[in-house]
């Protein structure tokens, strides 16, 4: 048993607090490798991916103590420079230890990462960026080995062909202690990058322009440990925002900056929901009907690919024909077949999904193919007639801290079987 059981039909209401951002916290704990001593990271989400990353860090000699959203990381003077397959294969994001390990040790060996099943997820830009900083890189199907001649990387101009989140982060973490100046052009601008840069700056790094497409890093000799609060999870917040609009309910979402969701929230308004932004919070009230809107995913500040599956569910309940275009990942329409089995009218062609709505949804046994698809299927269950069972629920545990418990607190009838570790922790 590894499932969500959802009984649809409730309008959600109340207030929910989101956790710290998965996609920020994972990189920030990896960045802690850059300085000997104790770093403390707070507002860390209680999710399976964080446990996997903590194990990767333990694997290179860091002591990681986790307690109620706090990760206390004791980084020794000598760290191991090899991240083995047994740990790395659980988590694609573990590739981000490559930059810090290389910067700290002068060489690194990281097994090829595993992770979400989202089509072609290459790391060529990570490797090309590190090579620009002087790293000599060799790789096989199993592992990547990188070596900094003379033990230290050197600053360089790194021009990314696509604003890749992971490549920007790896290059940034490698550059902070490189000799000289690094300029990253076409850098990713996600709020999680700004958060990582804030952590690195608090450690003593000299970074300008984080959050813009042009980031300049002046390498420093060494960094010192620090304490940091992770930014709120805009994707978790967006998931609850969709749940509110979809069920015609009214939900206040706390712990996130609504400006990080500018485009998704304006799409909700175009679809007929009311959105009231506040300071570190916002409220979404769904109307009785939803209207079709078109959605196109793009790197930040564009519409996030991590909310695309949830909006697919929303649009299946909107009157008219919507077109949803996925530009970031090529494997992100896998939930369409499951939604069609529930009654949705969605056809896909290449990276476009055409959604005709509204069509009534019916409870079925469906399968989560990845993290966001799983969350979206739970949302579909909230408006489906009867019982929806979402199998492979562990995908959702990777990135949502107690999704079922938080939805229940808003009035939904959702259970997770068996109960997730995050729910026990709450
Ligand atoms: N890409 C390459 N080569 C590279 C790097 C990326 O071709 O060297 C391609 C990828 O295959 C993909 C696109 O570029 O098609 C975007 O990849 P990006 O590097 O921006 O994404 P990522 O760092 O792998 C992070 C998040 C994802 C999120 C994306 C986009 C983490 C751990 N993951 O992935 O989060 O969708 O940025 O915002 O930060 C999720 O949380 O569900 C999730 C998948």
Coordinates of C-alpha atoms and ligand atoms in Angstrom, one line a residue:
X1 CA 0.0 0.0 0.0
X2 CA 1.4 3.3 -1.1
X3 CA -1.4 5.5 -2.1
X4 CA -3.7 8.5 -1.6
X5 CA -7.4 7.9 -1.3
X6 CA -9.5 10.9 -2.2
X7 CA -13.2 11.4 -1.9
X8 CA -14.3 14.4 -4.0
X9 CA -16.9 17.0 -3.5
X10 CA -15.7 19.4 -0.8
X11 CA -15.0 23.1 -1.3
X12 CA -11.7 23.8 0.5
X13 CA -11.6 26.6 3.1
X14 CA -9.2 27.8 5.7
X15 CA -5.5 28.7 6.0
X16 CA -2.5 26.6 5.0
X17 CA 1.2 27.3 5.7
X18 CA 3.7 26.1 3.0
X19 CA 7.1 24.6 3.8
X20 CA 10.5 25.9 2.7
X21 CA 11.2 25.4 -1.0
X22 CA 12.4 21.9 -1.9
X23 CA 14.4 23.3 -4.8
X24 CA 16.1 25.8 -2.7
X25 CA 16.8 23.7 0.5
X26 CA 18.4 20.9 -1.5
X27 CA 21.0 23.2 -3.0
X28 CA 21.6 25.2 0.2
X29 CA 22.5 22.1 2.2
X30 CA 24.9 21.1 -0.6
X31 CA 26.4 24.6 -0.6
X32 CA 27.2 24.1 3.1
X33 CA 30.0 21.8 1.9
X34 CA 31.9 24.9 0.9
X35 CA 32.9 25.9 4.4
X36 CA 34.3 23.9 7.3
X37 CA 32.3 24.3 10.5
X38 CA 28.6 24.3 11.5
X39 CA 26.0 25.7 9.2
X40 CA 22.3 25.8 10.2
X41 CA 19.6 25.7 7.6
X42 CA 16.0 26.4 8.8
X43 CA 12.6 26.1 7.2
X44 CA 13.7 22.9 5.5
X45 CA 10.7 20.8 4.3
X46 CA 10.1 17.4 5.8
X47 CA 10.2 15.6 2.5
X48 CA 11.9 12.4 1.2
X49 CA 14.2 14.3 -1.1
X50 CA 15.8 16.2 1.8
X51 CA 16.4 12.8 3.6
X52 CA 18.1 11.6 0.4
X53 CA 20.3 14.7 0.2
X54 CA 21.2 14.4 3.9
X55 CA 22.4 10.9 3.2
X56 CA 24.5 12.1 0.2
X57 CA 26.2 14.7 2.5
X58 CA 26.7 12.1 5.3
X59 CA 28.3 10.0 2.6
X60 CA 31.1 12.6 2.2
X61 CA 31.6 13.0 5.9
X62 CA 29.2 15.7 7.0
X63 CA 27.3 15.2 10.2
X64 CA 23.6 16.1 9.5
X65 CA 21.3 16.5 12.4
X66 CA 17.6 17.2 11.4
X67 CA 15.1 18.4 13.9
X68 CA 11.7 20.2 13.1
X69 CA 12.7 21.9 9.9
X70 CA 16.3 22.6 11.0
X71 CA 19.3 20.9 9.4
X72 CA 22.4 21.3 11.5
X73 CA 25.4 20.5 9.2
X74 CA 28.8 19.9 10.7
X75 CA 31.3 20.0 7.9
X76 CA 34.7 18.6 8.8
X77 CA 38.1 20.1 7.6
X78 CA 38.6 17.0 5.4
X79 CA 35.6 15.9 3.4
X80 CA 35.3 12.9 1.1
X81 CA 35.2 13.9 -2.5
X82 CA 33.2 11.0 -3.9
X83 CA 29.4 10.8 -3.9
X84 CA 28.6 7.1 -4.5
X85 CA 25.9 5.6 -6.7
X86 CA 24.1 4.0 -3.8
X87 CA 23.2 7.5 -2.4
X88 CA 23.1 9.6 -5.6
X89 CA 20.8 7.4 -7.6
X90 CA 17.9 8.3 -5.2
X91 CA 18.0 11.9 -6.2
X92 CA 18.7 13.7 -9.4
X93 CA 19.4 17.0 -7.6
X94 CA 22.5 15.3 -6.0
X95 CA 24.3 16.4 -9.2
X96 CA 24.6 19.8 -7.4
X97 CA 27.2 18.5 -5.0
X98 CA 29.6 18.3 -8.0
X99 CA 30.4 22.1 -8.0
X100 CA 30.9 22.4 -4.2
X101 CA 33.0 19.2 -4.0
X102 CA 35.2 20.3 -6.8
X103 CA 35.7 23.7 -5.3
X104 CA 36.4 22.3 -1.9
X105 CA 38.6 19.3 -2.8
X106 CA 40.0 20.2 -6.1
X107 CA 38.6 17.0 -7.5
X108 CA 35.3 15.1 -7.3
X109 CA 33.7 11.9 -8.4
X110 CA 29.9 11.9 -8.5
X111 CA 27.8 9.0 -9.7
X112 CA 25.3 9.7 -12.5
X113 CA 22.2 11.1 -10.8
X114 CA 18.8 9.4 -10.7
X115 CA 15.5 11.2 -9.9
X116 CA 12.1 12.1 -11.5
X117 CA 11.1 10.5 -14.7
X118 CA 10.8 13.6 -16.9
X119 CA 12.2 12.6 -20.2
X120 CA 15.6 13.8 -21.3
X121 CA 17.3 15.5 -18.4
X122 CA 20.8 16.0 -19.5
X123 CA 23.6 17.6 -17.5
X124 CA 25.8 18.8 -20.4
X125 CA 25.5 22.5 -19.4
X126 CA 26.6 21.7 -15.9
X127 CA 29.7 20.0 -17.2
X128 CA 30.5 22.6 -19.9
X129 CA 30.1 25.4 -17.3
X130 CA 32.5 23.7 -14.9
X131 CA 34.9 23.0 -17.8
X132 CA 34.9 26.8 -18.5
X133 CA 36.2 27.3 -14.9
X134 CA 39.1 25.0 -15.8
X135 CA 37.8 21.7 -14.6
X136 CA 39.0 18.6 -16.5
X137 CA 36.0 16.3 -16.8
X138 CA 35.7 12.7 -17.8
X139 CA 32.6 10.6 -17.5
X140 CA 31.2 7.2 -18.1
X141 CA 27.6 5.9 -17.9
X142 CA 28.2 5.4 -14.2
X143 CA 30.0 8.5 -12.9
X144 CA 31.5 11.9 -13.5
X145 CA 35.1 12.7 -12.5
X146 CA 36.3 16.3 -12.3
X147 CA 39.7 17.7 -11.5
X148 CA 40.8 21.3 -11.0
X149 CA 44.4 21.7 -12.2
X150 CA 46.5 23.0 -9.3
X151 CA 43.6 22.3 -6.9
X152 CA 41.7 25.4 -7.7
X153 CA 39.2 26.5 -10.3
X154 CA 39.6 29.9 -12.1
X155 CA 37.0 32.5 -12.9
X156 CA 35.7 32.6 -16.5
X157 CA 32.8 33.8 -18.7
X158 CA 30.1 31.1 -18.7
X159 CA 27.4 31.6 -21.3
X160 CA 24.5 29.1 -20.8
X161 CA 22.6 28.2 -24.0
X162 CA 19.5 27.7 -21.9
X163 CA 18.7 29.2 -18.4
X164 CA 19.1 25.9 -16.7
X165 CA 18.4 26.0 -12.9
X166 CA 20.9 23.2 -12.0
X167 CA 23.7 24.4 -14.3
X168 CA 23.4 27.9 -12.9
X169 CA 23.6 26.6 -9.4
X170 CA 26.5 24.2 -10.0
X171 CA 28.6 26.9 -11.7
X172 CA 27.7 29.5 -9.0
X173 CA 28.8 27.2 -6.2
X174 CA 32.0 26.3 -8.0
X175 CA 32.8 29.9 -8.8
X176 CA 32.6 31.4 -5.3
X177 CA 36.0 30.2 -4.3
X178 CA 37.6 30.2 -7.8
X179 CA 40.5 32.5 -8.5
X180 CA 39.2 35.6 -10.3
X181 CA 35.9 36.7 -11.7
X182 CA 33.2 34.6 -13.2
X183 CA 30.4 36.0 -15.3
X184 CA 27.4 33.8 -15.9
X185 CA 25.2 34.9 -18.8
X186 CA 21.7 33.7 -19.4
X187 CA 21.6 32.5 -15.8
X188 CA 18.4 31.1 -14.4
X189 CA 16.5 33.7 -12.4
X190 CA 14.3 31.5 -10.2
X191 CA 13.7 32.7 -6.6
X192 CA 15.5 29.5 -5.4
X193 CA 18.7 30.8 -7.2
X194 CA 18.4 34.1 -5.4
X195 CA 18.0 32.2 -2.1
X196 CA 21.1 30.1 -2.8
X197 CA 23.1 33.2 -3.6
X198 CA 21.9 34.8 -0.3
X199 CA 23.2 31.8 1.6
X200 CA 26.5 31.9 -0.2
X201 CA 26.8 35.7 0.3
X202 CA 26.2 35.1 4.1
X203 CA 29.1 32.6 4.0
X204 CA 31.3 35.4 2.6
X205 CA 30.9 34.9 -1.2
X206 CA 30.9 38.0 -3.4
X207 CA 28.0 37.7 -5.9
X208 CA 26.2 40.4 -7.8
X209 CA 23.1 40.1 -10.0
X210 CA 21.6 36.9 -8.6
X211 CA 18.0 36.7 -9.7
X212 CA 18.9 38.4 -13.0
X213 CA 20.3 36.8 -16.2
X214 CA 23.8 38.2 -15.6
X215 CA 25.5 37.0 -12.4
X216 CA 29.0 38.1 -11.5
X217 CA 31.1 36.3 -8.9
X218 CA 34.4 37.5 -7.5
X219 CA 36.1 34.5 -6.1
X220 CA 37.2 34.6 -2.5
X221 CA 39.9 32.5 -0.7
X222 CA 37.5 30.7 1.7
X223 CA 34.0 30.8 3.1
X224 CA 32.6 30.6 6.6
X225 CA 29.6 28.6 7.9
X226 CA 26.3 30.5 8.5
X227 CA 22.6 30.2 9.4
X228 CA 19.9 30.7 6.8
X229 CA 16.1 30.4 6.5
X230 CA 14.9 28.8 3.2
X231 CA 12.5 30.8 1.1
X232 CA 8.9 29.5 1.0
X233 CA 7.9 26.9 -1.6
X234 CA 6.1 28.7 -4.4
X235 CA 5.2 25.4 -6.1
X236 CA 3.5 24.0 -3.0
X237 CA 1.7 27.4 -2.6
X238 CA 0.6 27.2 -6.3
X239 CA -0.7 23.7 -5.7
X240 CA -2.9 24.8 -2.9
X241 CA -4.0 27.9 -4.9
X242 CA -5.2 25.5 -7.7
X243 CA -6.9 23.3 -5.1
X244 CA -8.9 26.4 -3.9
X245 CA -9.9 27.6 -7.4
X246 CA -10.7 24.1 -8.6
X247 CA -13.1 23.3 -5.7
X248 CA -14.7 26.8 -5.7
X249 CA -13.4 27.2 -2.1
X250 CA -11.5 30.0 -0.4
X251 CA -8.0 29.4 1.0
X252 CA -5.3 31.6 2.4
X253 CA -1.8 30.4 1.7
X254 CA 0.9 31.6 4.1
X255 CA 4.7 31.3 4.1
X256 CA 5.4 32.4 0.5
X257 CA 5.9 35.5 -1.5
X258 CA 3.0 36.0 -3.9
X259 CA 5.2 37.9 -6.3
X260 CA 7.1 34.6 -6.9
X261 CA 3.8 33.4 -8.5
X262 CA 2.9 36.4 -10.5
X263 CA 2.0 34.7 -13.7
X264 CA 0.3 31.6 -12.3
X265 CA -1.8 33.8 -10.1
X266 CA -2.8 36.1 -13.0
X267 CA -3.8 32.9 -14.9
X268 CA -6.0 31.9 -12.0
X269 CA -7.6 35.4 -12.2
X270 CA -8.1 35.1 -15.9
X271 CA -9.7 31.7 -15.3
X272 CA -12.3 33.4 -12.9
X273 CA -10.8 33.0 -9.4
X274 CA -10.2 36.0 -7.1
X275 CA -6.7 36.5 -5.8
X276 CA -5.9 38.8 -2.9
X277 CA -2.1 39.2 -2.4
X278 CA -0.7 40.0 1.0
X279 CA 2.6 40.2 2.8
X280 CA 4.1 36.7 2.7
X281 CA 0.6 35.3 2.1
X282 CA -2.3 35.4 -0.4
X283 CA -5.9 34.3 -0.6
X284 CA -7.5 32.5 -3.5
X285 CA -11.3 32.3 -3.8
X286 CA -12.8 30.2 -6.6
X287 CA -16.0 31.2 -8.3
X288 CA -18.8 28.8 -9.4
X289 CA -17.4 28.5 -12.9
X290 CA -14.0 28.5 -14.4
X291 CA -13.0 29.8 -17.9
X292 CA -10.5 28.4 -20.3
X293 CA -7.0 30.1 -20.5
X294 CA -3.8 29.3 -22.4
X295 CA -0.7 28.5 -20.4
X296 CA 2.9 28.3 -21.7
X297 CA 5.7 27.1 -19.4
X298 CA 9.0 28.9 -19.4
X299 CA 12.0 29.5 -17.1
X300 CA 11.2 32.1 -14.3
X301 CA 9.6 34.6 -14.4
X302 CA 7.6 32.6 -16.9
X303 CA 4.9 30.1 -15.9
X304 CA 6.7 27.3 -13.9
X305 CA 6.7 23.8 -15.4
X306 CA 6.3 22.5 -11.9
X307 CA 2.7 23.8 -11.8
X308 CA 1.8 22.6 -15.3
X309 CA 0.2 19.3 -14.3
X310 CA -1.9 21.0 -11.6
X311 CA -3.2 23.6 -14.1
X312 CA -4.0 20.8 -16.6
X313 CA -6.4 19.5 -14.0
X314 CA -7.8 23.0 -13.3
X315 CA -8.4 23.6 -17.1
X316 CA -10.2 20.3 -17.4
X317 CA -12.9 21.9 -15.3
X318 CA -12.9 25.3 -17.2
X319 CA -15.5 26.2 -19.8
X320 CA -14.0 26.3 -23.3
X321 CA -10.8 25.1 -25.0
X322 CA -7.4 25.8 -23.4
X323 CA -4.0 25.1 -24.8
X324 CA -1.2 24.3 -22.5
X325 CA 2.3 24.3 -23.9
X326 CA 5.2 22.6 -22.1
X327 CA 8.6 24.1 -23.1
X328 CA 10.9 22.9 -20.3
X329 CA 10.6 19.1 -19.9
X330 CA 9.6 16.7 -22.6
X331 CA 8.1 14.0 -20.3
X332 CA 5.5 16.1 -18.5
X333 CA 2.3 15.0 -20.1
X334 CA 2.4 11.5 -18.6
X335 CA -0.6 12.2 -16.4
X336 CA -2.8 13.0 -19.4
X337 CA -3.7 9.3 -19.9
X338 CA -4.7 9.1 -16.2
X339 CA -6.9 12.2 -16.4
X340 CA -8.5 11.0 -19.6
X341 CA -9.4 7.7 -17.8
X342 CA -11.0 9.9 -15.1
X343 CA -13.2 11.6 -17.8
X344 CA -11.1 14.6 -18.9
X345 CA -11.1 15.6 -22.6
X346 CA -7.3 16.3 -23.3
X347 CA -5.4 15.5 -26.4
X348 CA -1.6 16.1 -26.8
X349 CA 0.4 16.9 -29.8
X350 CA 4.1 17.3 -29.4
X351 CA 4.6 19.7 -26.5
X352 CA 1.0 21.0 -26.6
X353 CA -2.0 19.8 -24.7
X354 CA -5.5 20.8 -25.8
X355 CA -8.0 20.7 -23.0
X356 CA -11.7 20.9 -23.6
X357 CA -13.9 21.5 -20.6
X358 CA -15.6 21.3 -18.4
X359 CA -16.0 17.5 -18.3
X360 CA -17.1 15.7 -15.1
X361 CA -14.3 13.6 -13.6
X362 CA -15.0 10.1 -12.0
X363 CA -13.0 8.5 -9.3
X364 CA -10.6 5.8 -10.7
X365 CA -7.5 4.0 -9.7
X366 CA -4.7 6.1 -11.2
X367 CA -0.9 6.1 -10.9
X368 CA 1.5 9.0 -10.0
X369 CA 4.2 8.9 -12.6
X370 CA 6.2 11.7 -11.0
X371 CA 6.0 14.2 -8.1
X372 CA 3.9 17.0 -9.7
X373 CA 1.8 14.5 -11.7
X374 CA 1.0 12.8 -8.4
X375 CA -0.1 16.0 -6.7
X376 CA -2.2 16.9 -9.7
X377 CA -4.0 13.6 -9.6
X378 CA -4.8 14.2 -5.9
X379 CA -6.3 17.6 -7.0
X380 CA -8.3 15.8 -9.7
X381 CA -9.7 13.5 -7.0
X382 CA -10.9 16.6 -5.1
X383 CA -13.5 17.3 -7.8
X384 CA -14.1 13.7 -9.0
X385 CA -17.3 11.9 -8.4
X386 CA -16.6 9.0 -5.9
X387 CA -13.3 7.6 -4.8
X388 CA -10.0 8.3 -6.5
X389 CA -7.0 6.1 -5.6
X390 CA -3.6 7.5 -6.5
X391 CA -0.9 4.7 -6.5
X392 CA 2.8 5.3 -6.3
X393 CA 2.2 8.0 -3.8
X394 CA 5.9 8.0 -2.7
X395 CA 6.6 10.3 -5.7
X396 CA 4.5 12.9 -4.0
X397 CA 6.3 12.4 -0.6
X398 CA 9.6 13.4 -2.4
X399 CA 8.4 17.0 -2.6
X400 CA 5.4 17.7 -0.5
X401 CA 5.4 17.6 3.3
X402 CA 2.2 15.9 4.4
X403 CA 0.0 16.9 1.4
X404 CA -2.9 14.8 2.6
X405 CA -2.8 16.3 6.1
X406 CA -2.6 19.9 4.9
X407 CA -5.6 19.2 2.5
X408 CA -7.6 17.6 5.3
X409 CA -7.1 20.7 7.4
X410 CA -8.8 22.6 4.6
X411 CA -11.7 20.2 4.7
X412 CA -10.7 17.7 2.0
X413 CA -11.3 14.0 2.4
X414 CA -7.8 12.7 1.6
X415 CA -5.8 10.0 3.3
X416 CA -2.2 8.7 2.7
X417 CA -1.7 5.0 3.2
X418 CA 0.6 4.3 4.9
X419 CA 0.8 7.6 6.7
X420 CA 3.9 9.5 5.4
X421 CA 6.9 10.3 7.7
X422 CA 6.2 14.0 7.2
X423 CA 2.7 13.6 8.6
X424 CA 4.2 11.9 11.7
X425 CA 6.6 14.7 12.1
X426 CA 3.9 17.4 12.1
Ligands
LIG1 N1 19.0 20.7 -19.6 C1 19.9 20.2 -20.5 N2 21.2 20.2 -20.1 C2 21.7 20.6 -18.9 C3 20.7 21.0 -17.9 C4 19.4 21.1 -18.3 O1 19.6 19.9 -21.6 O2 22.9 20.5 -18.6 C5 17.6 20.7 -20.0 C6 16.8 19.7 -19.2 O3 16.8 18.4 -19.8 C7 15.4 20.3 -19.2 C8 15.7 21.8 -19.2 O4 17.0 22.0 -19.6 O5 14.7 20.0 -20.3 C9 15.5 22.5 -17.8 O6 16.4 21.9 -16.9 P1 16.9 22.7 -15.6 O7 18.4 22.5 -15.5 O8 16.5 24.2 -15.6 O9 16.2 22.0 -14.4 P2 16.7 21.2 -13.2 O10 17.8 22.0 -12.5 O11 17.0 19.8 -13.6 C10 15.1 22.2 -11.5 C11 14.1 21.7 -10.5 C12 12.9 21.1 -11.3 C13 12.3 22.2 -12.1 C14 13.3 22.8 -13.1 C15 12.8 24.0 -13.9 C16 15.4 21.0 -8.7 C17 15.9 19.9 -7.8 N3 14.7 20.6 -9.7 O12 15.5 21.1 -12.3 O13 11.9 20.7 -10.3 O14 11.2 21.7 -12.8 O15 14.5 23.2 -12.3 O16 12.3 25.0 -13.0 O17 15.7 22.1 -8.4 C18 10.2 19.5 -9.4 O18 10.3 20.1 -8.3 O19 9.1 18.7 -9.6 C19 11.1 19.6 -10.4 C20 11.2 18.7 -11.5

